[in-house]
Short mmCIF file of C-alpha atoms in Angstrom, two decimals:
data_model
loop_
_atom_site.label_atom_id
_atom_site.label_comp_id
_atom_site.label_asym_id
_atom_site.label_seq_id
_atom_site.Cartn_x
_atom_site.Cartn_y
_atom_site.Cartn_z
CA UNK J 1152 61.15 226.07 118.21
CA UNK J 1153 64.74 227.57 118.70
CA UNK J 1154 65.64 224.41 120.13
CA UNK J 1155 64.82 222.35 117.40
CA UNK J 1156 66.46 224.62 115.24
CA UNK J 1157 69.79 224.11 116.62
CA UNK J 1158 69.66 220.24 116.89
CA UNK J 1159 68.91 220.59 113.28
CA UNK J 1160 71.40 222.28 112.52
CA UNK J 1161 73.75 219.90 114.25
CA UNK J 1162 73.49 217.28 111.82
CA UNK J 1163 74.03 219.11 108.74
CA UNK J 1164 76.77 219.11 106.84
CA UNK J 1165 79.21 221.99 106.95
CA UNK J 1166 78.78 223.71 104.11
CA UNK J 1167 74.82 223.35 104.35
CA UNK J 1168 75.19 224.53 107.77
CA UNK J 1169 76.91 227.80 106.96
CA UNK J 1170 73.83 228.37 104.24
CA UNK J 1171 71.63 227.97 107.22
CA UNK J 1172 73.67 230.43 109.11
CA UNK J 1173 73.89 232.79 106.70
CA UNK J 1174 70.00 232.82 105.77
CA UNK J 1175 69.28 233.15 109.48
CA UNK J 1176 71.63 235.92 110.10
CA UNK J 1177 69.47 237.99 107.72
CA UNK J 1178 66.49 239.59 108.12
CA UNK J 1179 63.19 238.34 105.48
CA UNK J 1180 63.51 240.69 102.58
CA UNK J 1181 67.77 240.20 102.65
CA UNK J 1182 66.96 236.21 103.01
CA UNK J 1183 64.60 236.19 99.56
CA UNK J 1184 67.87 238.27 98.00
CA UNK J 1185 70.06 235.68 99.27
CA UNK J 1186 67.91 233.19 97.67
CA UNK J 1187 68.18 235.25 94.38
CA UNK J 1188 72.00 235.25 94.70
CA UNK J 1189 71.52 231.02 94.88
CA UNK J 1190 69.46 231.12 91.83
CA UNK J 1191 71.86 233.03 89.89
CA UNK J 1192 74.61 230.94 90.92
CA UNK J 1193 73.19 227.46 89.98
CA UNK J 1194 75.35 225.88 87.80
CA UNK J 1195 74.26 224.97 83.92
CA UNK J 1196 74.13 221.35 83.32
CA UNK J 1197 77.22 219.65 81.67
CA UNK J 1198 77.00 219.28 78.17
CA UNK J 1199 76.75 215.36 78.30
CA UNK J 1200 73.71 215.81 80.41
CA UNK J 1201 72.29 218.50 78.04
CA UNK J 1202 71.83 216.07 75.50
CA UNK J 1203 69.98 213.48 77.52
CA UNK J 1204 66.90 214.78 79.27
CA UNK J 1205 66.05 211.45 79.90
CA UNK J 1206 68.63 211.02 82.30
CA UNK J 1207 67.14 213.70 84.19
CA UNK J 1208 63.92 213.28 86.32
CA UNK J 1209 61.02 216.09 86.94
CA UNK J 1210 60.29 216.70 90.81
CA UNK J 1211 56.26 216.98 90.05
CA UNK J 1212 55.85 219.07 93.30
CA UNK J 1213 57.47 222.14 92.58
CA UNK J 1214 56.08 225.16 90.98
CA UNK J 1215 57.77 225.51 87.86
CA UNK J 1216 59.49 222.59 86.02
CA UNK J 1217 62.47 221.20 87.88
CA UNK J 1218 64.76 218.26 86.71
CA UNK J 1219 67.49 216.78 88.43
CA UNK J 1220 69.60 213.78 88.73
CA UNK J 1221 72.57 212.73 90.75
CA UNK J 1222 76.11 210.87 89.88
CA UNK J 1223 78.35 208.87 91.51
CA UNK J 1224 82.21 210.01 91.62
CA UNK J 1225 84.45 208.01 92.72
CA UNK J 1226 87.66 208.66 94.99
CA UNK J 1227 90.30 207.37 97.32
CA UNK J 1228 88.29 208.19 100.10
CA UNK J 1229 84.63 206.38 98.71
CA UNK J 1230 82.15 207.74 96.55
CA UNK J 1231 80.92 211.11 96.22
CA UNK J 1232 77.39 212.12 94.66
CA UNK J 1233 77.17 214.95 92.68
CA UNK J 1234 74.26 217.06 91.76
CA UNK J 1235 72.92 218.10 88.70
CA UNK J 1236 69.69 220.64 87.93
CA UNK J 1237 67.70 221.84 85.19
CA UNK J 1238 65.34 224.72 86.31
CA UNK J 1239 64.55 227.66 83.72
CA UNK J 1240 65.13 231.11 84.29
CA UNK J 1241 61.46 232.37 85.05
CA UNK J 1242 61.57 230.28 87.94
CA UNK J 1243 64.14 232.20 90.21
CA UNK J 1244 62.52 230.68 93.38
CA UNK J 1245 63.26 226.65 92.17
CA UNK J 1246 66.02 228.07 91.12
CA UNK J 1247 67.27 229.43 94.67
CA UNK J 1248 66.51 226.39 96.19
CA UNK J 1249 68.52 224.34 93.64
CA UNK J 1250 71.51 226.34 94.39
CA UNK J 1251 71.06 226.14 97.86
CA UNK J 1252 70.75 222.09 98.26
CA UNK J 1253 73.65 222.25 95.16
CA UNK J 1254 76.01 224.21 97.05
CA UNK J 1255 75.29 222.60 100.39
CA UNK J 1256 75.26 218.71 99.58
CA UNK J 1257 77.43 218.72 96.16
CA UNK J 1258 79.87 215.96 96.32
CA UNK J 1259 79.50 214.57 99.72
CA UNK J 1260 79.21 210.86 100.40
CA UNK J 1261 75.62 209.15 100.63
CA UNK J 1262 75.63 209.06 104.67
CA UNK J 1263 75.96 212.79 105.18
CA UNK J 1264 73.59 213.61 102.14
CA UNK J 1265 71.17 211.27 104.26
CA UNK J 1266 71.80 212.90 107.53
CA UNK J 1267 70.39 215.98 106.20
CA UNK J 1268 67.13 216.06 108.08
CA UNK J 1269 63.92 216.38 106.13
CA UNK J 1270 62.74 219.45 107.28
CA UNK J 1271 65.79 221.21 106.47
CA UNK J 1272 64.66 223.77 103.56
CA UNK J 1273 62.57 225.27 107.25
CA UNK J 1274 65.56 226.57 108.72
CA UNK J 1275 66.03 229.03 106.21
CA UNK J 1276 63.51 231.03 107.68
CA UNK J 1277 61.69 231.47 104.37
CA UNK J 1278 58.44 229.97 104.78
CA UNK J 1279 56.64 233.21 105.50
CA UNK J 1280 57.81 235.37 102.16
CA UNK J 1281 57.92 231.85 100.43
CA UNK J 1282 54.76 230.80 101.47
CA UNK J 1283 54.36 227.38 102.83
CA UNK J 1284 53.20 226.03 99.52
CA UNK J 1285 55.81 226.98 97.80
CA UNK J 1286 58.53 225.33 100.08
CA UNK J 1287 57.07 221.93 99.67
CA UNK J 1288 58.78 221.97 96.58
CA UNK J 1289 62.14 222.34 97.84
CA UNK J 1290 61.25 219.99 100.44
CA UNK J 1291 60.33 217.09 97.49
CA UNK J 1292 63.32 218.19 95.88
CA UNK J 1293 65.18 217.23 99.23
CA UNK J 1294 63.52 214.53 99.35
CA UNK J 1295 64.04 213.46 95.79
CA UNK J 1296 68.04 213.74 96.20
CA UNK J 1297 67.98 211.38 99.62
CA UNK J 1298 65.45 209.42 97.53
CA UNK J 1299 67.85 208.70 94.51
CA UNK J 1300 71.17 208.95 96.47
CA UNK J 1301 69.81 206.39 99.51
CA UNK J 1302 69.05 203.53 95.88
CA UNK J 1303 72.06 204.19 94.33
CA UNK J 1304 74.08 203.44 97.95
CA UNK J 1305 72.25 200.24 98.09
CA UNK J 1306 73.21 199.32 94.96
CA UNK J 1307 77.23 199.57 95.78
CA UNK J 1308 76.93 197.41 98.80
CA UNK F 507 39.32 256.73 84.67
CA UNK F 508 41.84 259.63 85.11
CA UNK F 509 44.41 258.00 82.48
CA UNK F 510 43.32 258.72 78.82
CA UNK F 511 41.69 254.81 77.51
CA UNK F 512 43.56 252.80 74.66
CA UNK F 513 42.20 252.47 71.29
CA UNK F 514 42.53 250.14 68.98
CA UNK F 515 40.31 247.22 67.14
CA UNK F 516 40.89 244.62 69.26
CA UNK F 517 39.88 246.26 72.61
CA UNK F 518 37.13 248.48 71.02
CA UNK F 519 34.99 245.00 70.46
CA UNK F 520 35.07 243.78 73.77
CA UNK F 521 32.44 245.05 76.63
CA UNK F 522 34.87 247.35 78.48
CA UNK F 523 37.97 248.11 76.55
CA UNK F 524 39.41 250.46 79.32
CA UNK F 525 40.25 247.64 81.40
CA UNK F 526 42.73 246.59 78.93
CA UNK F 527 46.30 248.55 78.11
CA UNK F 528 48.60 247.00 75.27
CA UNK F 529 52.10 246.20 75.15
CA UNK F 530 52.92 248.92 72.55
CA UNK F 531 50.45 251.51 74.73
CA UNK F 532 52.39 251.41 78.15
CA UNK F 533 55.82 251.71 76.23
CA UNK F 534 55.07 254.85 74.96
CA UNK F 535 53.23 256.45 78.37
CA UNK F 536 56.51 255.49 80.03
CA UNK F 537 58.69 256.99 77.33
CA UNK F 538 56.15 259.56 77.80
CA UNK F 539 57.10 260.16 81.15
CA UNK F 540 54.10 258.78 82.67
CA UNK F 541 55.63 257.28 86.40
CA UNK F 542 57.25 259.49 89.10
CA UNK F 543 53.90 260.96 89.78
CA UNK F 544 50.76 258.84 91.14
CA UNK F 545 48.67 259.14 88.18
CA UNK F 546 49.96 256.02 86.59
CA UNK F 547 51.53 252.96 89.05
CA UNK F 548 52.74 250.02 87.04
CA UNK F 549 52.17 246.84 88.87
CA UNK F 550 53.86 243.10 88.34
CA UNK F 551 52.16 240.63 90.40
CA UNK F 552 53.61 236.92 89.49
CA UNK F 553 53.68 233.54 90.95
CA UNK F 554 57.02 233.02 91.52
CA UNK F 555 57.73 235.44 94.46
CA UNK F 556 61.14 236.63 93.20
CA UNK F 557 60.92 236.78 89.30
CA UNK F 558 60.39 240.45 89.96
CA UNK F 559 63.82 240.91 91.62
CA UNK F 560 65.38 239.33 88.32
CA UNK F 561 64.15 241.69 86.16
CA UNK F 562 60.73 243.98 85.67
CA UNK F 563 59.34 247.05 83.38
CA UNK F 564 61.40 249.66 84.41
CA UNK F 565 59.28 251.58 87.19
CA UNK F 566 57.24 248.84 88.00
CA UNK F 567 56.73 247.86 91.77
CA UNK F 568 55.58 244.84 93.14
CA UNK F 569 53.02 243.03 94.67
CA UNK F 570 52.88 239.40 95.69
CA UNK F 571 49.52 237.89 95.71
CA UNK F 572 50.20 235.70 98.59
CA UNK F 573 52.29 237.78 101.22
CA UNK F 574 50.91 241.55 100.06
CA UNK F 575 47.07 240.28 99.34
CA UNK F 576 46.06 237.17 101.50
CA UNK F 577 45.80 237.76 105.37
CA UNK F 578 48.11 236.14 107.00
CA UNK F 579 45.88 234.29 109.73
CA UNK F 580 42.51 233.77 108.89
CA UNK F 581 41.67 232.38 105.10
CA UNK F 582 40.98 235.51 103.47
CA UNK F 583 42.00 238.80 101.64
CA UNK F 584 44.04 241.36 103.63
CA UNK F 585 41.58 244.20 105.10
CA UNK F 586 40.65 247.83 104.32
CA UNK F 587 43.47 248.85 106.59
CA UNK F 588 46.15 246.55 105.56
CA UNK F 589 45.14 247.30 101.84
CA UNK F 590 45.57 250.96 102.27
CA UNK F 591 49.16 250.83 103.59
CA UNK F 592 49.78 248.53 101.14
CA UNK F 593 48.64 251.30 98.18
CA UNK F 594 50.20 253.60 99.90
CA UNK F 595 53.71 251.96 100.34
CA UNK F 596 53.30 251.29 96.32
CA UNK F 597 52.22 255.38 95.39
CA UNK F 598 49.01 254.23 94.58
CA UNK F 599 46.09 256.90 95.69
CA UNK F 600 42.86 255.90 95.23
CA UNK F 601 42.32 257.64 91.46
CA UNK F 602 45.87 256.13 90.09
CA UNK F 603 45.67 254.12 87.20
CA UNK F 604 46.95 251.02 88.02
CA UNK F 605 48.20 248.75 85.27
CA UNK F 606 49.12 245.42 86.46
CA UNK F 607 50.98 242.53 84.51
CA UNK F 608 52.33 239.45 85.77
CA UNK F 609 53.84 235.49 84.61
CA UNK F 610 52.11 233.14 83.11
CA UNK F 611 49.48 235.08 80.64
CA UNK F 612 48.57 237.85 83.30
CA UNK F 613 46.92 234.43 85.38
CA UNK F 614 48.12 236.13 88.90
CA UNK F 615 47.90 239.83 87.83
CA UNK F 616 44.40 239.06 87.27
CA UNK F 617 43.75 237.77 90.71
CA UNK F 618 45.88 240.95 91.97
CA UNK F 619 43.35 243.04 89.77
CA UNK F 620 40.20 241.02 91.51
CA UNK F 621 41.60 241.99 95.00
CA UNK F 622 41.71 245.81 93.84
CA UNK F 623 38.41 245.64 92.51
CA UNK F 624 37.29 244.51 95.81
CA UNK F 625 38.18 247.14 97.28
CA UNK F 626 36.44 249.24 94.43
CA UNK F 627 39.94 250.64 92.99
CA UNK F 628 37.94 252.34 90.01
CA UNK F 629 40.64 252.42 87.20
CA UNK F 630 42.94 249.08 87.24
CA UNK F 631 43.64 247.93 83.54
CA UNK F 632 45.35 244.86 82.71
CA UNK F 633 48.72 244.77 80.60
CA UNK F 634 47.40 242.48 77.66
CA UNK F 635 50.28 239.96 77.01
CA UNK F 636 51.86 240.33 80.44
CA UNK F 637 55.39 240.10 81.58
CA UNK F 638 56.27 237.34 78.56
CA UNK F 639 55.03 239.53 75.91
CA UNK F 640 56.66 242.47 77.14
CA UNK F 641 60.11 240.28 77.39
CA UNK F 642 59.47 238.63 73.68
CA UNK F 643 59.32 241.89 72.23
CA UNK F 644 62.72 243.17 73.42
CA UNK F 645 61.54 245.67 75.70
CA UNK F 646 63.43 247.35 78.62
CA UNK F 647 63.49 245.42 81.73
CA UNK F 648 65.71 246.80 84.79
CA UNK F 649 66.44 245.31 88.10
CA UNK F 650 66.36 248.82 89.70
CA UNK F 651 63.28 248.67 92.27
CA UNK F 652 62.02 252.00 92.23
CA UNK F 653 61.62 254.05 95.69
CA UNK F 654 57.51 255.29 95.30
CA UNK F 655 57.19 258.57 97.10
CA UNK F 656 54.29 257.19 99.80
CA UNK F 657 50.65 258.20 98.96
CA UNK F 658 47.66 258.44 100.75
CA UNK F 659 45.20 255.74 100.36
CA UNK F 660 42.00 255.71 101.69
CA UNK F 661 40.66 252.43 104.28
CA UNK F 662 38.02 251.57 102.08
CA UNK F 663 35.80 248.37 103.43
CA UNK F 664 35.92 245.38 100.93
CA UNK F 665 32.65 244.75 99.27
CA UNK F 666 33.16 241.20 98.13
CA UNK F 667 29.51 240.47 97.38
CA UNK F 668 29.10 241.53 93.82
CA UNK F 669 32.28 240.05 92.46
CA UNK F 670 33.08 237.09 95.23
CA UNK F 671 31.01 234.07 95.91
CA UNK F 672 31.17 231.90 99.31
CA UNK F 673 30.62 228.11 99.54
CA UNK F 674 26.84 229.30 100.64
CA UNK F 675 26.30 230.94 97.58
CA UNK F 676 27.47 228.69 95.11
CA UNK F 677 25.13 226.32 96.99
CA UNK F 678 21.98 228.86 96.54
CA UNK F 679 23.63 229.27 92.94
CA UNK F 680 22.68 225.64 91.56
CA UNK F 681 20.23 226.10 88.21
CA UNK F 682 22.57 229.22 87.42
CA UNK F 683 25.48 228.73 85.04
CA UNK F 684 29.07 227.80 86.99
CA UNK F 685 32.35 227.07 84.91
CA UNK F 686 34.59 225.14 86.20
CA UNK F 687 38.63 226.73 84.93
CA UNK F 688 40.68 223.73 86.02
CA UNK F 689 42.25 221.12 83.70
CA UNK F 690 40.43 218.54 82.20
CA UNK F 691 41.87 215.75 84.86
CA UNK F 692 40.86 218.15 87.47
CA UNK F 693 37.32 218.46 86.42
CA UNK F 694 36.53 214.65 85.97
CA UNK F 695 38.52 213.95 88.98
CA UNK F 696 41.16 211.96 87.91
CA UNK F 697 43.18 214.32 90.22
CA UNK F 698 43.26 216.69 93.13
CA UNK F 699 45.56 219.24 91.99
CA UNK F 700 47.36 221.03 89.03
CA UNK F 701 49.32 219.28 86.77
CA UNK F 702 52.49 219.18 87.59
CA UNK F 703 51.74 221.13 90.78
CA UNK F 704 51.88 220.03 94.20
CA UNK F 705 49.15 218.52 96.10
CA UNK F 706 47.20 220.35 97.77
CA UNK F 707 44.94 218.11 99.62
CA UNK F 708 41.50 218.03 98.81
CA UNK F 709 39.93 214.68 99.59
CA UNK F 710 37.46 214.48 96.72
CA UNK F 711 38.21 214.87 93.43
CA UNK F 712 35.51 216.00 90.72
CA UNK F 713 33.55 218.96 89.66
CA UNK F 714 30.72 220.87 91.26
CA UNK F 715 27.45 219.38 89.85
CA UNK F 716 26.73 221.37 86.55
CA UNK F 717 29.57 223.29 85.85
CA UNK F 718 30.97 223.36 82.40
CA UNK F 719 34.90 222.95 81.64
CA UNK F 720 36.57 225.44 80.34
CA UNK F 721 40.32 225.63 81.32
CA UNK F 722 41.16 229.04 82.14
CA UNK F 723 43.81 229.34 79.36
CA UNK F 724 41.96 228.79 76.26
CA UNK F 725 40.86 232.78 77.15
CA UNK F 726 44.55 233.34 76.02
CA UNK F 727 46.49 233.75 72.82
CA UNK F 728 49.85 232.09 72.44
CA UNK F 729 50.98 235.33 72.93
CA UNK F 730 49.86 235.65 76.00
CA UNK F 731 46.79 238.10 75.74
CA UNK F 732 43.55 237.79 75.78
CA UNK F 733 41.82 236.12 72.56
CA UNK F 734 39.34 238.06 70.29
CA UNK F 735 36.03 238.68 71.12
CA UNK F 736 34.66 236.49 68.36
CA UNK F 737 36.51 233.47 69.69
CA UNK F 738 35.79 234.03 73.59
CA UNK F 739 32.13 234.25 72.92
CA UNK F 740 32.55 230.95 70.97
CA UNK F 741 33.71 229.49 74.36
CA UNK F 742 31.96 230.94 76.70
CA UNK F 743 28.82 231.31 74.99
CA UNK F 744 29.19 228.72 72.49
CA UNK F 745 30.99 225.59 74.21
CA UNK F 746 30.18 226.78 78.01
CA UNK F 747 26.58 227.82 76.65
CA UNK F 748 25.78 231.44 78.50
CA UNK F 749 23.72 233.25 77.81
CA UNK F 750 23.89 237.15 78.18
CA UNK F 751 22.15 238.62 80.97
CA UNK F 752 23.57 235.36 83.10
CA UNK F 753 24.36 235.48 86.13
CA UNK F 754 27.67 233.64 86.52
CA UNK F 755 30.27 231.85 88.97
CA UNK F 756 33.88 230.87 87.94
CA UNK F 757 35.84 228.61 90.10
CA UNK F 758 39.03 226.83 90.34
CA UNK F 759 41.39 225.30 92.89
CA UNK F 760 42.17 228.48 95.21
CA UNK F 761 41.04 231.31 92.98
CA UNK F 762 43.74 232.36 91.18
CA UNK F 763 42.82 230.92 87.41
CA UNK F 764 39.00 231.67 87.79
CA UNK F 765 40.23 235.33 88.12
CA UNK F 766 41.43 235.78 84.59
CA UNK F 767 38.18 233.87 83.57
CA UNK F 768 36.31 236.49 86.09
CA UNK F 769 38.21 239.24 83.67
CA UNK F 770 37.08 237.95 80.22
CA UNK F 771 33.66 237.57 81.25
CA UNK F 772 33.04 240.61 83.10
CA UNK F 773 34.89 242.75 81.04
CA UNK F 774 35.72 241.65 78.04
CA UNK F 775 32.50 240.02 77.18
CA UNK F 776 30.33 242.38 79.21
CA UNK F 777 28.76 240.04 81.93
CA UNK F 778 27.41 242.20 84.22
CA UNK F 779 26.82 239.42 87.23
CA UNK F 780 30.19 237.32 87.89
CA UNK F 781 31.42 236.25 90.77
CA UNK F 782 34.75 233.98 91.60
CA UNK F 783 35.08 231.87 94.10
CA UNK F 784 37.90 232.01 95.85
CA UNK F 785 36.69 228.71 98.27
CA UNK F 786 36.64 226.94 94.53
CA UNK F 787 38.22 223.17 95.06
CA UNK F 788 40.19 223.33 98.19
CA UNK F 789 36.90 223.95 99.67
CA UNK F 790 34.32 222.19 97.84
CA UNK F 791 36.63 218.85 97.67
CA UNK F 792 37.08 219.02 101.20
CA UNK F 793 33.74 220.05 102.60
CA UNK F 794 30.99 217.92 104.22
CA UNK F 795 27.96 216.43 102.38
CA UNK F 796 28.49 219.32 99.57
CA UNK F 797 27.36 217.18 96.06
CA UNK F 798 30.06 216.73 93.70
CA UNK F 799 30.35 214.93 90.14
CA UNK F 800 32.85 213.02 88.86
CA UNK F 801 33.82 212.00 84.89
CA UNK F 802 33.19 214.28 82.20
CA UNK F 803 29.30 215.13 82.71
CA UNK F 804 28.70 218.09 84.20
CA UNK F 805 25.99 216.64 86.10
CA UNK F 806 22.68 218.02 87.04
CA UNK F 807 21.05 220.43 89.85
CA UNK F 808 21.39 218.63 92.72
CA UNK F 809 19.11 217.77 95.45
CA UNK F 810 21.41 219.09 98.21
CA UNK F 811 21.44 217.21 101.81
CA UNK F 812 19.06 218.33 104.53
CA UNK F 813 17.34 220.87 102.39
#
């Protein structure tokens, strides 16, 4: 199990990586607060966004209502993808999770956001105050991202 | 009950009134000074596992249906032992009043209040309205968790018979009323799981043969709390048809919905047999050879396999 962990780890990006770090370093209770912290932290959507919720899509398989979509930025380096979610405030836990995936994959290119393994949202060590059921949903949201980010590659090339 | 009962109109209609504390009536015990000792313990039990830490009624302490009342192993509620350090840890002593409010029109207070009243905690009331009517009417919320000076709580062996039904006794139940508290796609089958929830795998989708739909929230007001007597005997006896004097079993996808149903019929309409259970469709759509109906019918008493 510790094994796996680590190879995990591995392939994450950095600053995903250091959120792994830092939820492991903690014991349960001080990981949920940390999550709280990421839920606060969650940036509101831009305004331009605010006024189109159709741009924004619902990822069914979490609790409470979460919407999301991604953009493409480019640079002189390629194309970044950033992150955008909609999650409402009674929903601290979709909320975390947001903030975690938006601080840890925000504006990287497509192959790194793809590299993030699938099981990632495990190695926060939350599954046992979370409750396995409720981190499918930040595994679909996960999943979602790749999902949207892996299309809109293929469509550059 | 060792905390004086509520009275007003609404509550005084229903079959047991002093399982029911309003908004306005736990504002004033607090301002009242009622906390700090265990006679009152003020309990917020909600689905999402940290909407406590981002705000609660001041004084409150928490309890999270999953990790504080489920064991962690087997499918099942936590024991006699693991309940009584959990009481204790919170200040509750077996005669505290325990008010409980939660998300979501009270939907997983109500289970926390089912687990307490298996373990035959006599005096655990319900805050009608819950957490969002509490909020809507401007009152104080703190993110101070509160430090409970430990109590002593008795181990006190769960007696789940008269309020908890197994898959064997919903089977021995058939010709007795059943209502079924899942959504409308849910009961005909058109879909395994909460809308807008995740999936959680049963294989079947349907009803149990003869149940009646009735969604668990049509019990509650917009506000939140729990309709008027009047209008939840037009549901339950009306639309579901019951009769009084039946002997009744409320179900649902893991338990949780079919308790606030459980509440309204037991004690707000005065049903003295109801039991919930817990099993509901992530058993039944997954077990072997148990009947099941799909569509809108109910369906009728089935001739079960090998009987």
């Amino acid at each position: 199990m510790r094994k796996l962990e680590v190879m995990s780890t591995n392939t994450l990006p950095a600053a995903l990586a250091e959120i792994v770090d830092d939820f492991q370093a903690l014991t349960e209770p001080d990981r949920l607060q940390l999550l709280l912290d990421f839920s606060r932290g969650l940036p509101a959507l831009p305004e331009r966004l605010l006024d189109h919720p159709e741009l924004l899509e619902q990822v069914v398989e979490c609790q409470s209502p979460l919407f999301l979509t991604i953009e493409q930025e480019k640079n002189p380096d390629g194309v970044a993808y950033r992150l955008f979610f909609k999650a409402p405030p009674e929903a601290p836990t979709t909320r975390g999770f947001a903030g975690v995936l938006h601080e840890g994959l925000d504006g990287l290119t497509a192959a790194e956001i793809l590299a993030v393994p699938d099981d990632m949202p495990e190695l926060l060590g939350l599954t046992r105050a979370i409750t396995p059921l409720r981190m499918r949903g930040m595994t679909a949201m996960l999943g979602r991202i790749k999902r949207k980010v892996a299309a809109a590659d293929r469509l550059l090339s | 009950m060792s905390y004086p009962v509520e009275q007003n109109e609404k509550f005084a209609a229903y079959a047991h009134p002093e399982r029911l504390v309003s908004t306005e009536w736990l504002a004033a015990a607090l301002e009242g000074g009622a906390l700090g000792d265990d006679k009152l313990v003020v309990v917020e039990s909600d689905e999402d596992v940290l909407l406590y830490e981002t705000g609660h009624i001041p004084g409150a302490v928490k309890i999270d249906w999953h990790t504080d009342l489920n064991d962690e192993v087997t499918r099942d509620y936590v024991d006699g032992k693991a309940f009584a350090v959990l009481a204790a840890a919170k200040g509750i002593s077996r005669d505290t009043t325990v008010v409980i409010y939660g998300d979501k029109s009270n939907w997983w207070a109500a289970y926390a209040l089912w687990v307490f009243t298996l373990f035959g905690h006599e005096d655990v009331r319900l805050l009608d309205g819950g957490r969002d009517k509490w909020i809507a009417e401007g009152r104080e919320i703190t993110t101070d968790v509160p430090q409970p000076t430990p109590s002593e709580y008795p181990t006190i062996e769960r007696n789940d018979a008269p309020i908890r039904a197994f898959k064997d006794d919903v089977l021995a139940h058939f010709g007795k009323p059943l209502i079924d508290v899942r959504s409308p796609e849910e009961y005909t089958g058109q879909r395994t799981h909460m809308p807008a929830y995740p999936e959680e795998g049963a294989l079947r989708g349907g009803h149990i043969p003869t149940a009646a739909s009735i969604p668990w929230a049509r019990a509650a007001a917009e506000d939140g709390t729990y309709r008027k007597r009047t209008e939840l005997e037009a549901l339950y006896l009306g639309e579901a048809g019951l009769t009084e004097g039946d002997d009744v079993v409320a179900y649902c996808r893991i338990g949780e919905r079919s308790s606030h149903t459980w509440f309204a019929l037991k004690y707000l309409l005065g049903f003295e047999t109801v039991r919930n259970y817990d099993g509901s469709w992530t058993e039944w759509g997954n077990a072997v050879r148990v009947p099941i109906v799909k569509g809108a019918e109910r369906g009728t008493v089935p001739v079960l396999a090998g009987k």
